[in-house]
PDB file of C-alpha atoms in Angstrom:
ATOM      1  CA  GLU W 866       0.089  -0.040  -0.046  1.00 74.00           C
ATOM      2  CA  ASP W 867       1.189   3.467  -0.987  1.00 78.00           C
ATOM      3  CA  GLN W 868       2.183   5.658   2.165  1.00 87.00           C
ATOM      4  CA  VAL W 869       3.632   9.076   2.565  1.00 94.00           C
ATOM      5  CA  THR W 870       4.714  10.396   5.978  1.00 96.00           C
ATOM      6  CA  GLN W 871       5.833  13.920   6.339  1.00 97.00           C
ATOM      7  CA  SER W 872       7.842  15.339   9.340  1.00 97.00           C
ATOM      8  CA  PRO W 873       7.660  17.393  11.296  1.00 97.00           C
ATOM      9  CA  GLU W 874       3.981  18.195  11.550  1.00 96.00           C
ATOM     10  CA  ALA W 875       4.702  21.655  12.414  1.00 97.00           C
ATOM     11  CA  LEU W 876       7.990  23.819  12.325  1.00 98.00           C
ATOM     12  CA  ARG W 877       8.671  27.425  13.645  1.00 98.00           C
ATOM     13  CA  LEU W 878      11.739  29.118  12.207  1.00 97.00           C
ATOM     14  CA  GLN W 879      13.196  32.620  12.831  1.00 98.00           C
ATOM     15  CA  GLU W 880      13.719  34.547   9.629  1.00 97.00           C
ATOM     16  CA  GLY W 881      16.966  33.483   8.016  1.00 97.00           C
ATOM     17  CA  GLU W 882      17.031  30.231   9.821  1.00 97.00           C
ATOM     18  CA  SER W 883      17.499  27.567   7.249  1.00 98.00           C
ATOM     19  CA  SER W 884      16.010  23.956   7.764  1.00 98.00           C
ATOM     20  CA  SER W 885      14.518  20.926   5.926  1.00 98.00           C
ATOM     21  CA  LEU W 886      11.263  19.270   5.744  1.00 98.00           C
ATOM     22  CA  ASN W 887      11.149  15.522   5.350  1.00 98.00           C
ATOM     23  CA  CYS W 888       8.854  13.356   3.156  1.00 98.00           C
ATOM     24  CA  SER W 889       9.206   9.583   3.564  1.00 97.00           C
ATOM     25  CA  TYR W 890       7.423   7.372   1.061  1.00 95.00           C
ATOM     26  CA  THR W 891       6.531   3.738   0.217  1.00 92.00           C
ATOM     27  CA  VAL W 892       5.171   3.006  -3.206  1.00 88.00           C
ATOM     28  CA  SER W 893       5.310   0.131  -5.504  1.00 85.00           C
ATOM     29  CA  GLY W 894       7.350   1.770  -8.234  1.00 88.00           C
ATOM     30  CA  LEU W 895       7.721   5.517  -8.133  1.00 91.00           C
ATOM     31  CA  ARG W 896       6.465   7.551 -11.220  1.00 89.00           C
ATOM     32  CA  GLY W 897       7.010  10.916  -9.622  1.00 92.00           C
ATOM     33  CA  LEU W 898       7.151  12.769  -6.307  1.00 95.00           C
ATOM     34  CA  PHE W 899       5.486  16.175  -6.018  1.00 95.00           C
ATOM     35  CA  TRP W 900       5.804  19.055  -3.668  1.00 97.00           C
ATOM     36  CA  TYR W 901       3.018  21.575  -3.249  1.00 97.00           C
ATOM     37  CA  ARG W 902       2.587  24.694  -1.073  1.00 98.00           C
ATOM     38  CA  GLN W 903      -0.839  25.567   0.380  1.00 97.00           C
ATOM     39  CA  ASP W 904      -1.796  28.748   2.061  1.00 97.00           C
ATOM     40  CA  PRO W 905      -4.826  28.973   4.435  1.00 94.00           C
ATOM     41  CA  GLY W 906      -8.080  28.890   2.626  1.00 92.00           C
ATOM     42  CA  LYS W 907      -6.474  28.069  -0.648  1.00 95.00           C
ATOM     43  CA  GLY W 908      -5.807  25.143  -2.896  1.00 96.00           C
ATOM     44  CA  PRO W 909      -2.448  23.557  -3.209  1.00 97.00           C
ATOM     45  CA  GLU W 910       0.158  25.328  -5.504  1.00 95.00           C
ATOM     46  CA  PHE W 911       2.545  23.184  -7.382  1.00 94.00           C
ATOM     47  CA  LEU W 912       6.231  23.614  -6.662  1.00 95.00           C
ATOM     48  CA  PHE W 913       8.302  20.691  -7.825  1.00 93.00           C
ATOM     49  CA  THR W 914       8.240  17.200  -9.483  1.00 94.00           C
ATOM     50  CA  LEU W 915      11.042  14.782  -9.036  1.00 95.00           C
ATOM     51  CA  TYR W 916      11.307  11.475 -10.832  1.00 93.00           C
ATOM     52  CA  SER W 917      14.492   9.647 -10.002  1.00 94.00           C
ATOM     53  CA  ALA W 918      16.838   9.293  -7.010  1.00 95.00           C
ATOM     54  CA  GLY W 919      19.574  11.924  -7.028  1.00 96.00           C
ATOM     55  CA  GLU W 920      17.431  14.570  -8.883  1.00 97.00           C
ATOM     56  CA  GLU W 921      17.323  18.117  -7.450  1.00 97.00           C
ATOM     57  CA  LYS W 922      15.269  21.019  -8.294  1.00 96.00           C
ATOM     58  CA  GLU W 923      15.445  24.681  -7.072  1.00 97.00           C
ATOM     59  CA  LYS W 924      13.161  27.483  -6.976  1.00 94.00           C
ATOM     60  CA  GLU W 925      14.102  30.769  -5.092  1.00 95.00           C
ATOM     61  CA  ARG W 926      14.800  29.757  -1.373  1.00 97.00           C
ATOM     62  CA  LEU W 927      13.452  26.271  -1.825  1.00 98.00           C
ATOM     63  CA  LYS W 928      15.461  23.122  -3.068  1.00 98.00           C
ATOM     64  CA  ALA W 929      13.933  19.673  -3.384  1.00 98.00           C
ATOM     65  CA  THR W 930      15.992  16.377  -3.290  1.00 98.00           C
ATOM     66  CA  LEU W 931      15.055  12.730  -3.779  1.00 97.00           C
ATOM     67  CA  THR W 932      16.412   9.557  -2.677  1.00 95.00           C
ATOM     68  CA  LYS W 933      14.885   5.944  -2.970  1.00 93.00           C
ATOM     69  CA  LYS W 934      13.034   6.322   0.337  1.00 94.00           C
ATOM     70  CA  GLU W 935      12.585   9.959   0.939  1.00 97.00           C
ATOM     71  CA  SER W 936      12.535  13.514  -0.368  1.00 98.00           C
ATOM     72  CA  PHE W 937      13.717  16.693   1.439  1.00 98.00           C
ATOM     73  CA  LEU W 938      12.590  20.275   0.866  1.00 98.00           C
ATOM     74  CA  HIS W 939      15.386  22.543   1.994  1.00 98.00           C
ATOM     75  CA  ILE W 940      14.513  26.048   2.896  1.00 98.00           C
ATOM     76  CA  THR W 941      17.473  28.588   2.806  1.00 98.00           C
ATOM     77  CA  ALA W 942      17.293  31.767   4.752  1.00 97.00           C
ATOM     78  CA  PRO W 943      13.366  31.718   4.890  1.00 97.00           C
ATOM     79  CA  LYS W 944      11.248  34.755   4.983  1.00 97.00           C
ATOM     80  CA  PRO W 945       7.847  35.227   6.649  1.00 97.00           C
ATOM     81  CA  GLU W 946       6.112  34.997   3.213  1.00 97.00           C
ATOM     82  CA  ASP W 947       7.354  31.359   3.056  1.00 98.00           C
ATOM     83  CA  SER W 948       4.991  30.535   5.956  1.00 98.00           C
ATOM     84  CA  ALA W 949       2.489  27.885   4.550  1.00 98.00           C
ATOM     85  CA  THR W 950       1.757  24.267   4.770  1.00 97.00           C
ATOM     86  CA  TYR W 951       3.956  22.096   2.399  1.00 98.00           C
ATOM     87  CA  LEU W 952       2.519  18.969   1.024  1.00 98.00           C
ATOM     88  CA  CYS W 953       4.369  16.058  -0.438  1.00 97.00           C
ATOM     89  CA  ALA W 954       2.645  13.647  -2.789  1.00 95.00           C
ATOM     90  CA  VAL W 955       3.752  10.426  -4.715  1.00 93.00           C
ATOM     91  CA  GLN W 956       2.479   8.995  -7.951  1.00 90.00           C
ATOM     92  CA  ALA W 957       2.829   5.316  -8.454  1.00 87.00           C
ATOM     93  CA  VAL W 958       3.679   3.487 -11.705  1.00 83.00           C
ATOM     94  CA  ALA W 959       0.704   1.270 -11.236  1.00 79.00           C
ATOM     95  CA  THR W 960      -1.758   4.150 -11.154  1.00 74.00           C
ATOM     96  CA  GLY W 961       0.005   6.229 -13.749  1.00 67.00           C
ATOM     97  CA  ALA W 962      -0.900   9.901 -13.896  1.00 65.00           C
ATOM     98  CA  ASN W 963      -4.385   9.269 -12.442  1.00 73.00           C
ATOM     99  CA  ASN W 964      -3.752   9.601  -8.765  1.00 82.00           C
ATOM    100  CA  LEU W 965      -1.442  11.777  -6.389  1.00 88.00           C
ATOM    101  CA  PHE W 966      -1.234   9.989  -2.906  1.00 90.00           C
ATOM    102  CA  PHE W 967      -0.739  12.936  -0.412  1.00 94.00           C
ATOM    103  CA  GLY W 968       0.887  13.189   3.009  1.00 95.00           C
ATOM    104  CA  THR W 969      -0.587  15.291   5.831  1.00 96.00           C
ATOM    105  CA  GLY W 970       1.766  18.186   5.270  1.00 97.00           C
ATOM    106  CA  THR W 971       4.319  20.263   7.319  1.00 98.00           C
ATOM    107  CA  ARG W 972       2.925  23.544   8.687  1.00 97.00           C
ATOM    108  CA  LEU W 973       5.813  26.086   8.501  1.00 98.00           C
ATOM    109  CA  THR W 974       5.784  29.408  10.408  1.00 98.00           C
ATOM    110  CA  VAL W 975       8.646  31.852   9.809  1.00 98.00           C
ATOM    111  CA  ILE W 976       8.782  34.495  12.435  1.00 97.00           C
ATOM    112  CA  PRO W 977      10.189  38.006  11.606  1.00 96.00           C
TER     113      PRO W 977
ATOM    114  CA  ASN K1357      -5.932  32.937 -17.102  1.00 63.00           C
ATOM    115  CA  ALA K1358      -8.236  31.542 -14.504  1.00 76.00           C
ATOM    116  CA  GLY K1359      -6.857  28.178 -14.198  1.00 94.00           C
ATOM    117  CA  VAL K1360      -9.354  25.946 -12.129  1.00 97.00           C
ATOM    118  CA  THR K1361     -12.560  27.628 -10.984  1.00 97.00           C
ATOM    119  CA  GLN K1362     -14.801  26.042  -8.402  1.00 97.00           C
ATOM    120  CA  THR K1363     -18.312  27.103  -7.319  1.00 96.00           C
ATOM    121  CA  PRO K1364     -19.633  27.642  -4.720  1.00 97.00           C
ATOM    122  CA  LYS K1365     -16.945  28.568  -2.286  1.00 96.00           C
ATOM    123  CA  PHE K1366     -18.935  27.911   0.805  1.00 97.00           C
ATOM    124  CA  GLN K1367     -22.134  25.821   1.373  1.00 97.00           C
ATOM    125  CA  VAL K1368     -24.159  24.616   4.367  1.00 97.00           C
ATOM    126  CA  LEU K1369     -26.467  21.670   3.841  1.00 97.00           C
ATOM    127  CA  LYS K1370     -28.762  19.751   5.963  1.00 97.00           C
ATOM    128  CA  THR K1371     -28.528  16.033   6.301  1.00 98.00           C
ATOM    129  CA  GLY K1372     -30.247  14.342   3.310  1.00 97.00           C
ATOM    130  CA  GLN K1373     -30.048  17.320   1.028  1.00 97.00           C
ATOM    131  CA  SER K1374     -28.471  17.120  -2.419  1.00 97.00           C
ATOM    132  CA  MET K1375     -26.136  19.532  -4.017  1.00 96.00           C
ATOM    133  CA  THR K1376     -23.701  19.803  -7.118  1.00 97.00           C
ATOM    134  CA  LEU K1377     -20.141  21.179  -6.958  1.00 98.00           C
ATOM    135  CA  GLN K1378     -19.010  22.712 -10.079  1.00 97.00           C
ATOM    136  CA  CYS K1379     -15.520  22.915 -11.523  1.00 98.00           C
ATOM    137  CA  ALA K1380     -14.113  24.283 -14.835  1.00 98.00           C
ATOM    138  CA  GLN K1381     -10.600  24.559 -16.131  1.00 97.00           C
ATOM    139  CA  ASP K1382      -9.497  26.731 -19.024  1.00 95.00           C
ATOM    140  CA  MET K1383      -5.920  25.043 -19.608  1.00 93.00           C
ATOM    141  CA  ASN K1384      -7.247  22.438 -22.087  1.00 92.00           C
ATOM    142  CA  HIS K1385      -6.181  19.692 -19.710  1.00 93.00           C
ATOM    143  CA  ASN K1386      -7.375  16.094 -20.450  1.00 92.00           C
ATOM    144  CA  SER K1387      -7.588  14.966 -16.845  1.00 93.00           C
ATOM    145  CA  MET K1388      -9.664  16.237 -13.950  1.00 95.00           C
ATOM    146  CA  TYR K1389      -9.973  15.176 -10.367  1.00 96.00           C
ATOM    147  CA  TRP K1390     -12.107  15.644  -7.220  1.00 97.00           C
ATOM    148  CA  TYR K1391     -10.275  15.503  -3.831  1.00 97.00           C
ATOM    149  CA  ARG K1392     -11.557  16.072  -0.333  1.00 98.00           C
ATOM    150  CA  GLN K1393      -9.197  17.370   2.432  1.00 97.00           C
ATOM    151  CA  ASP K1394      -9.879  16.717   6.158  1.00 95.00           C
ATOM    152  CA  PRO K1395      -7.734  17.566   9.206  1.00 89.00           C
ATOM    153  CA  GLY K1396      -5.051  14.938   9.730  1.00 85.00           C
ATOM    154  CA  MET K1397      -5.998  12.960   6.804  1.00 87.00           C
ATOM    155  CA  GLY K1398      -4.371  14.655   3.780  1.00 87.00           C
ATOM    156  CA  LEU K1399      -6.013  15.169   0.465  1.00 94.00           C
ATOM    157  CA  ARG K1400      -7.801  11.944  -0.672  1.00 95.00           C
ATOM    158  CA  LEU K1401      -9.022  11.224  -4.290  1.00 94.00           C
ATOM    159  CA  ILE K1402     -12.801  10.936  -4.685  1.00 96.00           C
ATOM    160  CA  TYR K1403     -13.142  10.425  -8.524  1.00 96.00           C
ATOM    161  CA  TYR K1404     -11.064  11.271 -11.498  1.00 95.00           C
ATOM    162  CA  SER K1405     -11.721  11.580 -15.284  1.00 95.00           C
ATOM    163  CA  ALA K1406      -8.635  10.687 -17.392  1.00 91.00           C
ATOM    164  CA  SER K1407     -10.277  12.073 -20.445  1.00 90.00           C
ATOM    165  CA  GLU K1408     -13.596  13.589 -21.681  1.00 90.00           C
ATOM    166  CA  GLY K1409     -16.204  10.814 -21.531  1.00 89.00           C
ATOM    167  CA  THR K1410     -14.592   8.686 -18.925  1.00 93.00           C
ATOM    168  CA  THR K1411     -14.735   8.619 -15.099  1.00 95.00           C
ATOM    169  CA  ASP K1412     -13.346   6.355 -12.467  1.00 93.00           C
ATOM    170  CA  LYS K1413     -13.484   5.843  -8.687  1.00 94.00           C
ATOM    171  CA  GLY K1414     -10.700   6.948  -6.518  1.00 92.00           C
ATOM    172  CA  GLU K1415      -9.978   6.064  -2.940  1.00 91.00           C
ATOM    173  CA  VAL K1416     -13.221   7.412  -1.201  1.00 95.00           C
ATOM    174  CA  PRO K1417     -16.107   7.359  -3.822  1.00 96.00           C
ATOM    175  CA  ASN K1418     -18.936   6.278  -1.564  1.00 96.00           C
ATOM    176  CA  GLY K1419     -21.756   8.799  -1.454  1.00 96.00           C
ATOM    177  CA  TYR K1420     -20.582  10.869  -4.419  1.00 98.00           C
ATOM    178  CA  ASN K1421     -21.304  10.856  -8.165  1.00 97.00           C
ATOM    179  CA  VAL K1422     -19.419  12.756 -10.919  1.00 97.00           C
ATOM    180  CA  SER K1423     -20.019  13.912 -14.520  1.00 97.00           C
ATOM    181  CA  ARG K1424     -17.498  15.051 -16.995  1.00 96.00           C
ATOM    182  CA  LEU K1425     -19.789  17.404 -18.937  1.00 89.00           C
ATOM    183  CA  ASN K1426     -17.198  18.311 -21.547  1.00 95.00           C
ATOM    184  CA  LYS K1427     -13.456  18.787 -21.621  1.00 95.00           C
ATOM    185  CA  ARG K1428     -13.503  21.858 -19.356  1.00 96.00           C
ATOM    186  CA  GLU K1429     -16.173  20.871 -16.779  1.00 97.00           C
ATOM    187  CA  PHE K1430     -16.240  18.168 -14.097  1.00 98.00           C
ATOM    188  CA  SER K1431     -18.964  18.160 -11.455  1.00 98.00           C
ATOM    189  CA  LEU K1432     -19.361  16.321  -8.181  1.00 98.00           C
ATOM    190  CA  ARG K1433     -22.782  15.425  -6.811  1.00 98.00           C
ATOM    191  CA  LEU K1434     -23.823  14.594  -3.351  1.00 97.00           C
ATOM    192  CA  GLU K1435     -27.185  12.795  -3.694  1.00 93.00           C
ATOM    193  CA  SER K1436     -27.967  12.654   0.034  1.00 96.00           C
ATOM    194  CA  ALA K1437     -25.485  14.628   2.136  1.00 97.00           C
ATOM    195  CA  ALA K1438     -24.360  13.167   5.460  1.00 97.00           C
ATOM    196  CA  PRO K1439     -22.298  14.938   8.382  1.00 97.00           C
ATOM    197  CA  SER K1440     -19.235  12.674   7.341  1.00 97.00           C
ATOM    198  CA  GLN K1441     -19.122  14.607   4.073  1.00 97.00           C
ATOM    199  CA  THR K1442     -18.373  17.907   5.825  1.00 97.00           C
ATOM    200  CA  SER K1443     -14.948  18.665   4.273  1.00 98.00           C
ATOM    201  CA  VAL K1444     -13.077  20.927   1.955  1.00 98.00           C
ATOM    202  CA  TYR K1445     -13.433  19.761  -1.693  1.00 98.00           C
ATOM    203  CA  PHE K1446     -10.772  20.510  -4.246  1.00 98.00           C
ATOM    204  CA  CYS K1447     -11.006  20.136  -8.094  1.00 98.00           C
ATOM    205  CA  ALA K1448      -7.788  19.736 -10.039  1.00 97.00           C
ATOM    206  CA  SER K1449      -6.783  19.182 -13.581  1.00 95.00           C
ATOM    207  CA  SER K1450      -3.548  18.156 -15.347  1.00 92.00           C
ATOM    208  CA  ASP K1451      -2.009  16.969 -18.609  1.00 83.00           C
ATOM    209  CA  ARG K1452       0.021  13.847 -18.954  1.00 71.00           C
ATOM    210  CA  ASP K1453       3.199  14.902 -17.196  1.00 66.00           C
ATOM    211  CA  SER K1454       2.352  18.159 -15.651  1.00 70.00           C
ATOM    212  CA  GLY K1455       1.748  18.855 -11.935  1.00 81.00           C
ATOM    213  CA  TYR K1456      -1.694  19.144 -10.961  1.00 92.00           C
ATOM    214  CA  THR K1457      -3.446  22.620 -10.913  1.00 95.00           C
ATOM    215  CA  PHE K1458      -5.945  22.950  -8.024  1.00 97.00           C
ATOM    216  CA  GLY K1459      -8.832  25.237  -7.524  1.00 97.00           C
ATOM    217  CA  SER K1460      -9.481  27.298  -4.405  1.00 96.00           C
ATOM    218  CA  GLY K1461     -11.842  24.932  -2.913  1.00 97.00           C
ATOM    219  CA  THR K1462     -15.446  24.509  -1.687  1.00 97.00           C
ATOM    220  CA  ARG K1463     -15.941  24.348   2.040  1.00 97.00           C
ATOM    221  CA  LEU K1464     -18.897  22.168   2.830  1.00 98.00           C
ATOM    222  CA  THR K1465     -20.581  21.793   6.143  1.00 97.00           C
ATOM    223  CA  VAL K1466     -23.430  19.279   6.626  1.00 97.00           C
ATOM    224  CA  VAL K1467     -25.514  19.680   9.651  1.00 97.00           C
TER     225      VAL K1467
END
């Protein structure tokens, strides 16, 4: 059974204090791993897709990495506007592009 | 470019009432999805439509029906609402290898 576990559930950082969010996954053949950002009262917003172990992608202060068992979302020198819930999702080869299986998210708060 | 538009944004229903949640996308995507989001549960797939004219069940389809009206529109119907269907509902669309684009959600309360 596909499983996605995100840690920590919540994280409070001072502005400029770098850290990492973890996404551990179990899936029978990974087709892709996705990261999303969700602001309160809004839908998830796509950030990255990673397809194979060793792959990395960057966008502004965010960098996502992938191994065979987990993905990390590294946040460098965060700003208050980076406060949001970050969601990880996996897509299995068996289900193709027709399902994203989501974790429960990490709620990030960046304090000025 | 509106992306994915959902209506209504908020709804309160009495147990046993029916309603339809509407979703439309303007990105010419083939696939569309309905998810529900509950505290501590993550987003769960209700139904999806891989292409116009096809629909399939997801992880939690019981109590729901869907219609893919055309390539742009995908509706979700609750025939007889129950308190367990209180949730936030998200519609999404995608093309074959793109990340999903989500709407802003419908907050449904069943009393």
